[in-house]
Amino acid sequence: MTERTLPPSLQEIASCVNGYDPSSLPVAQAREFIARLVPRVRAVEMLALRAALGRVLARDIVSAIAVPAHDNSAMDGYALRGSDLAADADTLLQVAGSGFAGQAELASALPCECVRIMTGALMPAGLDTVVPQEFVKRDGGRVCVPAGVVRAGDNRRLAGEDLACGEVALAAGRVLRPADLGLLASLGQAEVPVWRRLRVAFFSTGDELRSIGEALPAGCVYDSNRYTLWGMLARLDVELIDLGVVRDDPVALEAAFRAAARDADAVITSGGVSVGEADHTKAVMAKLGDVLFWRIAMRPGRPMAIGRIETEGRSAILFGLPGNPVAVMVTFYALVRDALLAMSGAVAQALPMLRAASSEAIHKKPGRTEYQRGIVTRAGGSDWQVRITGSQGSGILRSMSEANGLVVLHHAQGNVAAGELVDVLPFDALI
Ligand code: AMP
Ligand code: MG
């Protein structure tokens, strides 16, 4: 028996997805299919800590030290023995010395003695409690701790309470955030292993498209999709290969797809995938790889091409998005974003949704997922409210620009009554 090295064919993937129907594919099934299709990057690079912000950790980071390394004080005050505290009366203690943060030499204290201590200073041997300075009365070399202001063990940070030695501080697959850089710095880690950046090529197709700077003859529109796509991709910290506007010409299209498959891990196109489209995009896609043309049960964004484009023994995952500007953004967020994160090696994280009361009734047919552009507000500190932005036409990009979230009306959901709670995906969670 020979060992299998080829990735699964699209037919094999389809047979694993329950209820797969390419002519009316629910969003959940499309996501499952894509998750099975996409490979992960394999190459690892070492980066200086700050350069790793937003990148995906490639290996578990195990703490080689305890953080903090020693018990220390959480307050400015006096370190004492909890067992010296009187149960119901003031406690008088002699001040035996002092301890400052960064000092390795420890003052020691006998029973009924205490040590003046600053935040972060090591706890002297035998002392287990810190009373904050504002609670005590100091009288020369003595302090009086009033009854009840502190309990044994209070205000002491324990060695290893942030990270124990040998503990996994951060797991592989994590997209590194500011707190993670700080955590890694607290371990003394100067460099971190991350997956190499995913390379994503993208281009727009359509004879009516003009680039910024060109004249705009009647019947033409400026290409906006390459700008929204660029913006969404830039936020994912992938390497971008902008292949421009490609004319609806088989030679030009084939050259663009081959360039993408040669250099990129994924290629995202917009336009030319509608059912009944008379242009050449679909034919060239089908010629260069293993590609399926779906009709997804969603709105906006029904048509989509998915598969692999191959050239010179390399292949890139193809996401052929519809051309309408809002459909491009919605299909990207609903179907492409998580796939690119998975390809980048990131462990999936569900996006946080808000539950907001719809300010008006919304017409919705069960049997498809709808993404409506909404403006969420929290008037007067009360619960979240959402209002749909004017026209929901899939060509009206202004509705996307005005919105601060997508109202997600799920597959099985029907009409929404005014005041009913709906799910909203806030753009701040996405971008
Ligand atoms: P298509 O999916 O190619 O049929 O395009 C659907 C609609 O989206 C048409 O009105 C196109 O003019 C428009 N469109 C396609 N690509 C772009 C683009 N890159 N920028 C702006 N509009 C586009
Ligand atoms: Mg077109």
GROMACS .gro file of C-alpha atoms and ligand atoms in nm:
model
  455
    1MET     CA    1   0.000   0.000   0.000
    2THR     CA    2   0.136   0.343  -0.085
    3GLU     CA    3   0.119   0.621   0.167
    4ARG     CA    4  -0.135   0.887   0.081
    5THR     CA    5   0.015   1.233   0.037
    6LEU     CA    6  -0.246   1.401  -0.181
    7PRO     CA    7  -0.495   1.629  -0.007
    8PRO     CA    8  -0.858   1.511  -0.024
    9SER     CA    9  -1.044   1.593  -0.345
   10LEU     CA   10  -1.339   1.829  -0.333
   11GLN     CA   11  -1.570   1.532  -0.392
   12GLU     CA   12  -1.424   1.353  -0.091
   13ILE     CA   13  -1.469   1.661   0.126
   14ALA     CA   14  -1.826   1.702   0.002
   15SER     CA   15  -1.907   1.344   0.098
   16CYS     CA   16  -1.799   1.420   0.457
   17VAL     CA   17  -2.025   1.724   0.494
   18ASN     CA   18  -2.370   1.623   0.613
   19GLY     CA   19  -2.649   1.765   0.398
   20TYR     CA   20  -2.410   1.901   0.132
   21ASP     CA   21  -2.609   2.067  -0.145
   22PRO     CA   22  -2.405   2.295  -0.374
   23SER     CA   23  -2.717   2.456  -0.520
   24SER     CA   24  -2.843   2.578  -0.181
   25LEU     CA   25  -2.568   2.539   0.075
   26PRO     CA   26  -2.634   2.653   0.432
   27VAL     CA   27  -2.362   2.878   0.575
   28ALA     CA   28  -2.274   2.621   0.844
   29GLN     CA   29  -2.211   2.352   0.580
   30ALA     CA   30  -2.008   2.591   0.365
   31ARG     CA   31  -1.792   2.675   0.667
   32GLU     CA   32  -1.744   2.307   0.747
   33PHE     CA   33  -1.647   2.229   0.388
   34ILE     CA   34  -1.395   2.512   0.380
   35ALA     CA   35  -1.249   2.413   0.717
   36ARG     CA   36  -1.185   2.063   0.577
   37LEU     CA   37  -1.037   2.204   0.256
   38VAL     CA   38  -0.778   2.450   0.378
   39PRO     CA   39  -0.420   2.343   0.462
   40ARG     CA   40  -0.205   2.514   0.725
   41VAL     CA   41   0.125   2.688   0.675
   42ARG     CA   42   0.415   2.474   0.792
   43ALA     CA   43   0.718   2.703   0.809
   44VAL     CA   44   0.820   2.855   1.140
   45GLU     CA   45   1.020   3.171   1.193
   46MET     CA   46   1.171   3.323   1.506
   47LEU     CA   47   1.077   3.684   1.567
   48ALA     CA   48   1.181   3.943   1.822
   49LEU     CA   49   0.902   3.981   2.075
   50ARG     CA   50   0.758   4.311   1.952
   51ALA     CA   51   0.765   4.201   1.588
   52ALA     CA   52   0.542   3.907   1.686
   53LEU     CA   53   0.238   4.119   1.777
   54GLY     CA   54  -0.061   3.988   1.579
   55ARG     CA   55   0.129   3.681   1.459
   56VAL     CA   56   0.035   3.321   1.536
   57LEU     CA   57   0.242   3.133   1.792
   58ALA     CA   58   0.382   2.814   1.639
   59ARG     CA   59   0.488   2.628   1.957
   60ASP     CA   60   0.373   2.610   2.316
   61ILE     CA   61   0.573   2.846   2.534
   62VAL     CA   62   0.665   2.674   2.860
   63SER     CA   63   0.771   2.891   3.148
   64ALA     CA   64   1.132   2.815   3.252
   65ILE     CA   65   1.097   3.027   3.566
   66ALA     CA   66   0.831   3.098   3.823
   67VAL     CA   67   0.667   3.441   3.793
   68PRO     CA   68   0.705   3.597   4.039
   69ALA     CA   69   1.018   3.411   4.135
   70HIS     CA   70   0.967   3.469   4.511
   71ASP     CA   71   0.691   3.559   4.753
   72ASN     CA   72   0.667   3.939   4.765
   73SER     CA   73   0.457   4.220   4.901
   74ALA     CA   74   0.148   4.346   4.718
   75MET     CA   75   0.138   4.669   4.925
   76ASP     CA   76   0.347   4.939   5.085
   77GLY     CA   77   0.324   4.867   5.458
   78TYR     CA   78   0.462   4.632   5.721
   79ALA     CA   79   0.536   4.262   5.682
   80LEU     CA   80   0.454   4.055   5.988
   81ARG     CA   81   0.374   3.705   6.110
   82GLY     CA   82   0.005   3.629   6.087
   83SER     CA   83   0.041   3.426   6.407
   84ASP     CA   84   0.146   3.744   6.596
   85LEU     CA   85  -0.189   3.914   6.528
   86ALA     CA   86  -0.406   3.934   6.838
   87ALA     CA   87  -0.756   3.802   6.784
   88ASP     CA   88  -0.964   4.095   6.913
   89ALA     CA   89  -0.710   4.354   7.025
   90ASP     CA   90  -0.451   4.587   6.877
   91THR     CA   91  -0.113   4.425   6.803
   92LEU     CA   92   0.209   4.609   6.888
   93LEU     CA   93   0.517   4.517   6.685
   94GLN     CA   94   0.877   4.638   6.687
   95VAL     CA   95   1.010   4.752   6.346
   96ALA     CA   96   1.321   4.539   6.283
   97GLY     CA   97   1.426   4.679   5.942
   98SER     CA   98   1.302   4.755   5.594
   99GLY     CA   99   1.274   4.591   5.251
  100PHE     CA  100   1.254   4.763   4.914
  101ALA     CA  101   1.168   4.628   4.569
  102GLY     CA  102   1.475   4.491   4.393
  103GLN     CA  103   1.669   4.438   4.715
  104ALA     CA  104   1.809   4.087   4.752
  105GLU     CA  105   1.923   4.122   5.114
  106LEU     CA  106   1.635   4.054   5.346
  107ALA     CA  107   1.577   4.210   5.683
  108SER     CA  108   1.489   3.942   5.933
  109ALA     CA  109   1.239   3.965   6.211
  110LEU     CA  110   1.198   3.783   6.540
  111PRO     CA  111   0.855   3.704   6.685
  112CYS     CA  112   0.661   4.022   6.760
  113GLU     CA  113   0.874   4.215   6.515
  114CYS     CA  114   0.780   4.347   6.171
  115VAL     CA  115   0.961   4.484   5.867
  116ARG     CA  116   0.881   4.804   5.680
  117ILE     CA  117   0.815   4.678   5.325
  118MET     CA  118   0.742   4.825   4.981
  119THR     CA  119   0.532   4.682   4.697
  120GLY     CA  120   0.729   4.416   4.510
  121ALA     CA  121   0.989   4.369   4.785
  122LEU     CA  122   1.071   4.009   4.885
  123MET     CA  123   0.887   3.876   5.189
  124PRO     CA  124   1.138   3.828   5.472
  125ALA     CA  125   1.176   3.469   5.593
  126GLY     CA  126   0.898   3.366   5.830
  127LEU     CA  127   0.676   3.666   5.755
  128ASP     CA  128   0.356   3.587   5.566
  129THR     CA  129   0.131   3.893   5.594
  130VAL     CA  130   0.148   4.260   5.496
  131VAL     CA  131  -0.057   4.527   5.666
  132PRO     CA  132  -0.096   4.836   5.442
  133GLN     CA  133   0.071   5.143   5.590
  134GLU     CA  134  -0.251   5.346   5.600
  135PHE     CA  135  -0.401   5.105   5.856
  136VAL     CA  136  -0.128   5.129   6.120
  137LYS     CA  137  -0.015   5.388   6.369
  138ARG     CA  138   0.359   5.427   6.387
  139ASP     CA  139   0.522   5.548   6.704
  140GLY     CA  140   0.901   5.570   6.669
  141GLY     CA  141   1.035   5.217   6.637
  142ARG     CA  142   0.694   5.053   6.691
  143VAL     CA  143   0.373   5.012   6.499
  144CYS     CA  144   0.026   4.944   6.628
  145VAL     CA  145  -0.192   4.725   6.405
  146PRO     CA  146  -0.558   4.781   6.498
  147ALA     CA  147  -0.769   4.466   6.544
  148GLY     CA  148  -0.941   4.336   6.231
  149VAL     CA  149  -0.760   4.540   5.963
  150VAL     CA  150  -0.567   4.245   5.826
  151ARG     CA  151  -0.586   3.864   5.827
  152ALA     CA  152  -0.295   3.621   5.820
  153GLY     CA  153  -0.171   3.579   5.459
  154ASP     CA  154  -0.318   3.907   5.328
  155ASN     CA  155  -0.134   4.120   5.070
  156ARG     CA  156   0.133   3.864   4.995
  157ARG     CA  157   0.195   3.760   4.633
  158LEU     CA  158   0.301   3.398   4.614
  159ALA     CA  159   0.594   3.273   4.408
  160GLY     CA  160   0.458   3.132   4.079
  161GLU     CA  161   0.107   3.273   4.123
  162ASP     CA  162   0.125   3.436   3.777
  163LEU     CA  163   0.309   3.144   3.612
  164ALA     CA  164   0.447   2.828   3.768
  165CYS     CA  165   0.779   2.693   3.645
  166GLY     CA  166   0.711   2.430   3.373
  167GLU     CA  167   0.359   2.557   3.303
  168VAL     CA  168   0.242   2.630   2.946
  169ALA     CA  169   0.230   3.008   2.946
  170LEU     CA  170   0.084   3.039   2.595
  171ALA     CA  171  -0.034   2.759   2.370
  172ALA     CA  172   0.054   2.721   2.001
  173GLY     CA  173  -0.212   2.866   1.775
  174ARG     CA  174  -0.262   3.183   1.971
  175VAL     CA  175  -0.275   3.515   1.788
  176LEU     CA  176  -0.041   3.723   2.002
  177ARG     CA  177  -0.197   4.025   2.170
  178PRO     CA  178  -0.044   4.302   2.381
  179ALA     CA  179  -0.093   4.114   2.710
  180ASP     CA  180   0.082   3.810   2.559
  181LEU     CA  181   0.388   4.017   2.469
  182GLY     CA  182   0.401   4.133   2.831
  183LEU     CA  183   0.359   3.778   2.960
  184LEU     CA  184   0.641   3.655   2.736
  185ALA     CA  185   0.859   3.945   2.848
  186SER     CA  186   0.795   3.849   3.212
  187LEU     CA  187   0.953   3.513   3.127
  188GLY     CA  188   1.258   3.684   2.979
  189GLN     CA  189   1.169   3.551   2.632
  190ALA     CA  190   1.344   3.769   2.370
  191GLU     CA  191   1.220   3.580   2.062
  192VAL     CA  192   0.919   3.369   1.982
  193PRO     CA  193   0.847   3.103   1.718
  194VAL     CA  194   0.557   3.202   1.490
  195TRP     CA  195   0.415   3.052   1.174
  196ARG     CA  196   0.524   3.231   0.862
  197ARG     CA  197   0.274   3.483   0.733
  198LEU     CA  198   0.006   3.351   0.501
  199ARG     CA  199   0.042   3.487   0.147
  200VAL     CA  200  -0.287   3.599  -0.002
  201ALA     CA  201  -0.323   3.719  -0.362
  202PHE     CA  202  -0.633   3.909  -0.465
  203PHE     CA  203  -0.776   4.071  -0.775
  204SER     CA  204  -1.097   4.212  -0.914
  205THR     CA  205  -1.257   4.091  -1.236
  206GLY     CA  206  -1.494   4.271  -1.467
  207ASP     CA  207  -1.468   4.477  -1.785
  208GLU     CA  208  -1.666   4.760  -1.627
  209LEU     CA  209  -1.407   4.818  -1.355
  210ARG     CA  210  -1.165   5.107  -1.356
  211SER     CA  211  -0.882   5.174  -1.116
  212ILE     CA  212  -0.850   5.495  -0.918
  213GLY     CA  213  -0.675   5.753  -1.133
  214GLU     CA  214  -0.832   5.632  -1.457
  215ALA     CA  215  -1.113   5.813  -1.636
  216LEU     CA  216  -1.462   5.676  -1.572
  217PRO     CA  217  -1.651   5.626  -1.901
  218ALA     CA  218  -2.028   5.575  -1.900
  219GLY     CA  219  -2.119   5.226  -1.777
  220CYS     CA  220  -1.802   5.186  -1.570
  221VAL     CA  221  -1.744   5.190  -1.193
  222TYR     CA  222  -1.434   5.233  -0.986
  223ASP     CA  223  -1.303   4.910  -0.838
  224SER     CA  224  -1.382   4.933  -0.467
  225ASN     CA  225  -1.354   4.563  -0.379
  226ARG     CA  226  -0.976   4.562  -0.387
  227TYR     CA  227  -0.983   4.832  -0.120
  228THR     CA  228  -1.230   4.666   0.117
  229LEU     CA  229  -1.049   4.334   0.065
  230TRP     CA  230  -0.713   4.496   0.124
  231GLY     CA  231  -0.847   4.649   0.446
  232MET     CA  232  -0.996   4.325   0.578
  233LEU     CA  233  -0.685   4.127   0.488
  234ALA     CA  234  -0.448   4.383   0.635
  235ARG     CA  235  -0.625   4.343   0.970
  236LEU     CA  236  -0.551   3.971   0.960
  237ASP     CA  237  -0.178   4.034   0.932
  238VAL     CA  238  -0.130   3.831   0.614
  239GLU     CA  239   0.114   3.907   0.332
  240LEU     CA  240  -0.075   4.072   0.047
  241ILE     CA  241  -0.023   4.029  -0.324
  242ASP     CA  242  -0.241   4.278  -0.512
  243LEU     CA  243  -0.286   4.163  -0.872
  244GLY     CA  244  -0.502   4.460  -0.969
  245VAL     CA  245  -0.806   4.466  -1.194
  246VAL     CA  246  -0.808   4.182  -1.444
  247ARG     CA  247  -1.005   4.221  -1.764
  248ASP     CA  248  -1.266   3.966  -1.861
  249ASP     CA  249  -1.026   3.804  -2.101
  250PRO     CA  250  -0.922   3.437  -2.081
  251VAL     CA  251  -0.552   3.507  -2.136
  252ALA     CA  252  -0.534   3.784  -1.877
  253LEU     CA  253  -0.738   3.581  -1.627
  254GLU     CA  254  -0.527   3.271  -1.672
  255ALA     CA  255  -0.207   3.470  -1.622
  256ALA     CA  256  -0.345   3.622  -1.302
  257PHE     CA  257  -0.457   3.286  -1.160
  258ARG     CA  258  -0.123   3.126  -1.246
  259ALA     CA  259   0.069   3.409  -1.079
  260ALA     CA  260  -0.149   3.370  -0.771
  261ALA     CA  261  -0.108   2.993  -0.753
  262ARG     CA  262   0.267   3.024  -0.795
  263ASP     CA  263   0.321   3.280  -0.519
  264ALA     CA  264   0.029   3.263  -0.277
  265ASP     CA  265  -0.136   3.022  -0.035
  266ALA     CA  266  -0.480   3.162  -0.112
  267VAL     CA  267  -0.631   3.370  -0.389
  268ILE     CA  268  -0.938   3.583  -0.344
  269THR     CA  269  -1.121   3.720  -0.646
  270SER     CA  270  -1.436   3.924  -0.673
  271GLY     CA  271  -1.689   3.916  -0.954
  272GLY     CA  272  -1.773   3.684  -1.237
  273VAL     CA  273  -1.908   3.389  -1.037
  274SER     CA  274  -2.282   3.454  -1.067
  275VAL     CA  275  -2.500   3.185  -1.212
  276GLY     CA  276  -2.551   3.256  -1.580
  277GLU     CA  277  -2.253   3.492  -1.590
  278ALA     CA  278  -2.139   3.527  -1.950
  279ASP     CA  279  -1.779   3.611  -1.876
  280HIS     CA  280  -1.470   3.392  -1.870
  281THR     CA  281  -1.383   3.389  -1.500
  282LYS     CA  282  -1.559   3.064  -1.417
  283ALA     CA  283  -1.426   2.882  -1.723
  284VAL     CA  284  -1.068   2.980  -1.640
  285MET     CA  285  -1.111   2.882  -1.275
  286ALA     CA  286  -1.243   2.543  -1.376
  287LYS     CA  287  -0.962   2.496  -1.631
  288LEU     CA  288  -0.683   2.567  -1.381
  289GLY     CA  289  -0.795   2.358  -1.090
  290ASP     CA  290  -1.049   2.167  -0.894
  291VAL     CA  291  -1.326   2.424  -0.838
  292LEU     CA  292  -1.689   2.413  -0.729
  293PHE     CA  293  -1.948   2.681  -0.795
  294TRP     CA  294  -2.181   2.716  -0.504
  295ARG     CA  295  -2.507   2.891  -0.438
  296ILE     CA  296  -2.501   2.961  -0.069
  297ALA     CA  297  -2.820   2.999   0.131
  298MET     CA  298  -2.725   3.344   0.250
  299ARG     CA  299  -2.800   3.707   0.178
  300PRO     CA  300  -2.616   3.901   0.056
  301GLY     CA  301  -2.359   3.689  -0.126
  302ARG     CA  302  -2.518   3.386  -0.286
  303PRO     CA  303  -2.271   3.277  -0.555
  304MET     CA  304  -1.921   3.170  -0.465
  305ALA     CA  305  -1.644   2.960  -0.622
  306ILE     CA  306  -1.430   2.746  -0.395
  307GLY     CA  307  -1.148   2.503  -0.458
  308ARG     CA  308  -0.785   2.484  -0.560
  309ILE     CA  309  -0.605   2.656  -0.846
  310GLU     CA  310  -0.293   2.474  -0.962
  311THR     CA  311   0.017   2.569  -1.154
  312GLU     CA  312   0.373   2.435  -1.178
  313GLY     CA  313   0.307   2.180  -0.904
  314ARG     CA  314   0.187   2.444  -0.655
  315SER     CA  315  -0.166   2.514  -0.558
  316ALA     CA  316  -0.355   2.793  -0.388
  317ILE     CA  317  -0.695   2.780  -0.225
  318LEU     CA  318  -0.943   2.979  -0.433
  319PHE     CA  319  -1.214   3.193  -0.278
  320GLY     CA  320  -1.410   3.333  -0.574
  321LEU     CA  321  -1.638   3.590  -0.415
  322PRO     CA  322  -1.934   3.762  -0.579
  323GLY     CA  323  -1.880   4.107  -0.724
  324ASN     CA  324  -2.126   4.319  -0.530
  325PRO     CA  325  -1.934   4.531  -0.281
  326VAL     CA  326  -2.141   4.440   0.027
  327ALA     CA  327  -2.153   4.074  -0.073
  328VAL     CA  328  -1.773   4.070  -0.089
  329MET     CA  329  -1.743   4.196   0.266
  330VAL     CA  330  -2.014   3.973   0.409
  331THR     CA  331  -1.889   3.655   0.243
  332PHE     CA  332  -1.538   3.743   0.354
  333TYR     CA  333  -1.645   3.775   0.718
  334ALA     CA  334  -1.884   3.478   0.709
  335LEU     CA  335  -1.672   3.229   0.515
  336VAL     CA  336  -1.319   3.344   0.438
  337ARG     CA  337  -1.186   3.515   0.749
  338ASP     CA  338  -1.185   3.211   0.976
  339ALA     CA  339  -1.045   2.996   0.695
  340LEU     CA  340  -0.749   3.230   0.650
  341LEU     CA  341  -0.690   3.232   1.026
  342ALA     CA  342  -0.693   2.850   1.028
  343MET     CA  343  -0.449   2.847   0.734
  344SER     CA  344  -0.229   3.084   0.936
  345GLY     CA  345  -0.219   2.826   1.216
  346ALA     CA  346  -0.456   3.005   1.454
  347VAL     CA  347  -0.678   2.802   1.685
  348ALA     CA  348  -1.040   2.897   1.614
  349GLN     CA  349  -1.198   3.152   1.846
  350ALA     CA  350  -1.572   3.214   1.829
  351LEU     CA  351  -1.642   3.580   1.766
  352PRO     CA  352  -1.830   3.757   2.044
  353MET     CA  353  -2.189   3.846   1.954
  354LEU     CA  354  -2.412   4.103   2.119
  355ARG     CA  355  -2.779   4.039   2.186
  356ALA     CA  356  -2.963   4.356   2.094
  357ALA     CA  357  -3.330   4.450   2.074
  358SER     CA  358  -3.432   4.526   1.718
  359SER     CA  359  -3.586   4.873   1.699
  360GLU     CA  360  -3.813   4.762   1.417
  361ALA     CA  361  -3.971   4.450   1.268
  362ILE     CA  362  -3.746   4.271   1.017
  363HIS     CA  363  -3.876   4.056   0.735
  364LYS     CA  364  -3.680   3.730   0.719
  365LYS     CA  365  -3.741   3.403   0.534
  366PRO     CA  366  -3.633   3.082   0.710
  367GLY     CA  367  -3.389   2.870   0.511
  368ARG     CA  368  -3.107   3.119   0.459
  369THR     CA  369  -2.873   3.324   0.676
  370GLU     CA  370  -2.912   3.698   0.640
  371TYR     CA  371  -2.658   3.958   0.737
  372GLN     CA  372  -2.812   4.301   0.770
  373ARG     CA  373  -2.614   4.613   0.840
  374GLY     CA  374  -2.701   4.752   1.179
  375ILE     CA  375  -2.618   5.037   1.413
  376VAL     CA  376  -2.600   4.925   1.772
  377THR     CA  377  -2.636   5.177   2.051
  378ARG     CA  378  -2.672   5.164   2.424
  379ALA     CA  379  -2.880   5.469   2.496
  380GLY     CA  380  -2.860   5.580   2.858
  381GLY     CA  381  -2.661   5.277   2.974
  382SER     CA  382  -2.957   5.045   2.919
  383ASP     CA  383  -2.951   4.729   2.708
  384TRP     CA  384  -2.820   4.718   2.350
  385GLN     CA  385  -3.054   4.830   2.073
  386VAL     CA  386  -3.001   4.780   1.703
  387ARG     CA  387  -3.139   4.970   1.407
  388ILE     CA  388  -3.097   4.848   1.049
  389THR     CA  389  -2.923   5.097   0.820
  390GLY     CA  390  -3.144   5.212   0.529
  391SER     CA  391  -3.139   5.012   0.209
  392GLN     CA  392  -2.988   4.665   0.233
  393GLY     CA  393  -2.902   4.635  -0.139
  394SER     CA  394  -2.585   4.435  -0.184
  395GLY     CA  395  -2.432   4.709  -0.398
  396ILE     CA  396  -2.481   4.979  -0.136
  397LEU     CA  397  -2.146   5.003   0.035
  398ARG     CA  398  -2.252   5.311   0.229
  399SER     CA  399  -2.476   5.087   0.442
  400MET     CA  400  -2.162   4.898   0.547
  401SER     CA  401  -1.974   5.215   0.619
  402GLU     CA  402  -2.257   5.357   0.833
  403ALA     CA  403  -2.307   5.034   1.025
  404ASN     CA  404  -2.111   4.931   1.331
  405GLY     CA  405  -2.215   4.568   1.319
  406LEU     CA  406  -2.386   4.292   1.124
  407VAL     CA  407  -2.724   4.171   1.243
  408VAL     CA  408  -2.704   3.794   1.193
  409LEU     CA  409  -3.041   3.637   1.120
  410HIS     CA  410  -2.977   3.266   1.140
  411HIS     CA  411  -3.069   2.996   0.889
  412ALA     CA  412  -3.385   2.871   1.058
  413GLN     CA  413  -3.495   3.208   1.194
  414GLY     CA  414  -3.812   3.375   1.061
  415ASN     CA  415  -3.953   3.728   1.086
  416VAL     CA  416  -3.829   3.940   1.374
  417ALA     CA  417  -4.077   4.149   1.572
  418ALA     CA  418  -3.992   4.500   1.691
  419GLY     CA  419  -3.822   4.472   2.031
  420GLU     CA  420  -3.715   4.111   1.975
  421LEU     CA  421  -3.354   4.023   2.059
  422VAL     CA  422  -3.123   3.949   1.766
  423ASP     CA  423  -2.756   3.854   1.736
  424VAL     CA  424  -2.521   4.130   1.627
  425LEU     CA  425  -2.161   4.081   1.528
  426PRO     CA  426  -1.989   4.407   1.624
  427PHE     CA  427  -1.734   4.524   1.367
  428ASP     CA  428  -1.494   4.599   1.651
  429ALA     CA  429  -1.476   4.224   1.712
  430LEU     CA  430  -1.375   4.169   1.350
  431ILE     CA  431  -1.142   4.447   1.254
  432AMP     P1  432  -2.064   4.026  -1.077
  432AMP     O1  433  -2.064   3.937  -0.957
  432AMP     O2  434  -1.938   4.024  -1.155
  432AMP     O3  435  -2.185   4.000  -1.161
  432AMP     O4  436  -2.079   4.176  -1.023
  432AMP     C1  437  -2.195   4.215  -0.955
  432AMP     C2  438  -2.199   4.365  -0.940
  432AMP     O5  439  -2.089   4.409  -0.862
  432AMP     C3  440  -2.190   4.443  -1.071
  432AMP     O6  441  -2.276   4.554  -1.062
  432AMP     C4  442  -2.047   4.488  -1.075
  432AMP     O7  443  -2.029   4.607  -1.148
  432AMP     C5  444  -2.016   4.510  -0.929
  432AMP     N1  445  -1.874   4.490  -0.906
  432AMP     C6  446  -1.804   4.379  -0.939
  432AMP     N2  447  -1.675   4.392  -0.904
  432AMP     C7  448  -1.663   4.512  -0.846
  432AMP     C8  449  -1.555   4.584  -0.790
  432AMP     N3  450  -1.434   4.530  -0.784
  432AMP     N4  451  -1.577   4.707  -0.738
  432AMP     C9  452  -1.701   4.761  -0.743
  432AMP     N5  453  -1.808   4.697  -0.794
  432AMP    C10  454  -1.790   4.576  -0.847
  433MG      MG  455  -1.894   4.075  -1.356
   0.00000   0.00000   0.00000
